[in-house]
């Protein structure tokens, strides 16, 4: 079988496609490894987990961070994903003049209800190759947090799966910890 020689799109070409209307402004897509990829529909559990996590991060870390929700980050010339949560260095212009780049990103969090395989697979590889030191995937269905650290060109060298009773600290903020369950729907006692 012969492999196809695929031409990858650059971030600039991707933006140009949106500017001239090839991509509709409401179309839910992102650029991953030079390819335009459709994003999954947002479920209610997904949205609630994002909101809980944002409030948790804002309340605990305050002005030390800026939390962006489902906004692009520019990893390199071929990848501009829109992670569910990106925890970035505060910027006086709120990133009006550019999307955050790896040197400005403390933590990326993807929330998975239907996207666990993609978030732990291709996205983890892309984030690792871009040098994102701390990448988490919150699995709302299984109440687990997949923690990826030690990035390399071959992927993350460390991957740990934590249950909802575990505590976690972002790499850049080791004095700030919280329980995985704080990002998830509360369990109802019967």
XYZ file of C-alpha atoms in Angstrom:
190
model
C 0.000 0.000 0.000
C 1.324 3.429 -0.927
C 1.059 6.207 1.632
C -0.432 9.435 0.401
C 1.676 12.567 0.491
C -0.742 14.830 2.378
C -0.316 18.588 2.251
C -0.739 20.039 5.709
C -2.416 23.379 6.336
C -0.602 26.074 8.280
C -2.217 28.210 10.957
C -2.077 31.187 8.571
C -3.894 29.254 5.826
C -6.471 28.044 8.348
C -7.153 31.639 9.441
C -7.370 32.752 5.811
C -9.965 30.055 5.095
C -12.113 31.507 7.893
C -11.559 35.092 6.692
C -12.743 34.402 3.141
C -15.668 32.229 4.231
C -14.476 28.738 3.309
C -14.936 27.900 6.977
C -18.130 29.256 8.516
C -17.514 31.313 11.662
C -19.958 29.094 13.588
C -18.390 25.855 12.373
C -16.896 23.883 15.276
C -13.472 22.899 13.948
C -9.863 23.151 15.072
C -6.486 22.728 13.389
C -4.563 19.678 14.624
C -1.284 18.623 13.054
C -2.110 20.526 9.855
C -5.583 19.010 9.450
C -8.990 20.566 10.043
C -10.824 18.410 12.571
C -14.489 18.623 13.562
C -15.056 19.161 17.263
C -17.564 17.074 19.202
C -20.849 18.585 20.315
C -20.820 19.894 23.876
C -22.937 17.901 26.316
C -24.361 19.253 29.561
C -21.996 17.235 31.798
C -19.114 18.557 29.699
C -20.191 22.179 30.109
C -20.852 21.807 33.836
C -17.391 20.280 34.432
C -15.770 23.162 32.569
C -17.697 25.710 34.661
C -16.856 23.946 37.958
C -13.173 23.743 37.070
C -12.958 27.384 35.998
C -14.510 28.562 39.278
C -12.171 26.292 41.238
C -9.080 27.630 39.449
C -10.201 31.270 39.680
C -11.058 30.986 43.383
C -7.803 29.282 44.340
C -5.270 30.962 42.039
C -6.930 34.319 41.373
C -4.758 36.872 39.624
C -1.787 34.514 39.274
C -3.501 33.001 36.238
C -5.868 33.744 33.389
C -8.345 30.971 32.548
C -9.534 30.716 28.936
C -12.463 28.511 27.962
C -12.603 26.838 24.553
C -10.374 29.488 22.997
C -7.500 28.734 20.624
C -3.908 28.211 21.671
C -1.192 28.288 19.046
C 1.107 25.340 19.587
C 3.153 25.615 16.397
C 2.732 26.432 12.725
C 0.372 23.466 12.166
C -1.721 23.168 15.340
C -4.162 25.594 16.870
C -6.503 23.542 19.064
C -9.281 24.974 21.201
C -8.859 23.205 24.540
C -11.760 23.228 26.960
C -9.622 25.033 29.543
C -6.248 26.678 29.159
C -4.586 28.147 32.225
C -2.201 30.796 30.990
C 0.052 33.601 32.144
C -2.026 36.759 32.683
C -1.725 39.164 29.766
C -2.586 42.891 30.044
C -4.341 42.710 26.643
C -6.129 39.423 27.475
C -4.458 37.885 24.405
C -6.204 40.293 22.063
C -3.146 40.444 19.787
C -2.256 36.713 19.719
C -3.302 33.297 20.966
C -1.273 31.898 23.879
C 1.782 29.874 22.868
C 3.417 27.015 24.806
C 5.718 29.351 26.767
C 2.617 31.180 28.062
C 0.620 28.062 29.014
C 0.685 26.634 32.535
C -1.904 23.892 32.068
C -4.263 22.511 29.428
C -7.413 20.634 30.490
C -9.707 18.751 28.130
C -13.056 17.521 29.461
C -14.067 14.193 27.960
C -17.556 12.810 27.847
C -17.401 11.436 24.276
C -13.817 12.367 23.320
C -11.629 10.379 25.742
C -9.840 8.431 23.007
C -8.986 11.571 20.995
C -8.029 13.624 24.076
C -5.722 10.886 25.426
C -4.442 9.986 21.949
C -3.723 12.472 19.176
C -4.272 15.559 21.326
C -1.900 14.272 24.020
C 0.727 13.613 21.346
C 0.341 17.087 19.838
C 0.475 18.784 23.245
C 3.567 16.754 24.236
C 5.390 17.522 20.991
C 4.662 21.212 21.582
C 6.181 21.085 25.071
C 3.028 21.522 27.155
C 4.359 20.379 30.549
C 1.029 19.762 32.266
C -1.950 18.287 30.387
C -5.057 16.853 32.053
C -8.044 14.991 30.646
C -11.068 14.962 32.936
C -13.143 11.853 32.176
C -16.617 12.796 33.421
C -18.098 9.354 32.697
C -15.599 7.323 34.721
C -14.885 10.098 37.271
C -11.157 10.009 36.568
C -8.430 12.497 35.776
C -5.719 11.493 33.295
C -2.581 13.493 34.105
C 0.085 13.770 31.400
C 3.523 15.192 32.221
C 7.144 15.074 31.044
C 6.554 15.919 27.366
C 8.830 14.702 24.580
C 8.657 14.365 20.814
C 7.509 10.758 21.375
C 4.631 11.815 23.628
C 4.281 12.191 27.364
C 6.693 10.123 29.427
C 4.393 10.180 32.470
C 0.695 9.334 32.505
C -1.218 8.767 35.723
C -4.939 8.109 36.116
C -6.433 9.472 39.331
C -9.793 8.559 40.843
C -12.212 11.159 42.105
C -10.893 10.779 45.677
C -7.339 11.801 44.718
C -5.872 15.262 45.088
C -3.928 17.065 42.371
C -1.739 20.155 42.066
C -0.822 21.910 38.819
C 2.925 21.655 38.156
C 3.384 25.432 38.226
C 1.420 25.798 41.474
C 2.443 22.926 43.784
C 1.003 24.668 46.875
C -2.469 24.708 45.304
C -4.231 21.356 45.498
C -7.801 20.180 45.215
C -9.693 16.937 44.893
C -10.495 15.518 41.463
C -14.129 15.242 42.593
C -14.260 19.054 42.926
C -14.312 19.225 39.095
C -17.045 16.592 38.787
C -20.761 16.345 39.441
C -21.342 15.783 43.170
C -22.330 12.248 44.071
C -25.811 12.051 45.549
C -26.178 9.951 48.697
C -29.216 7.717 48.815
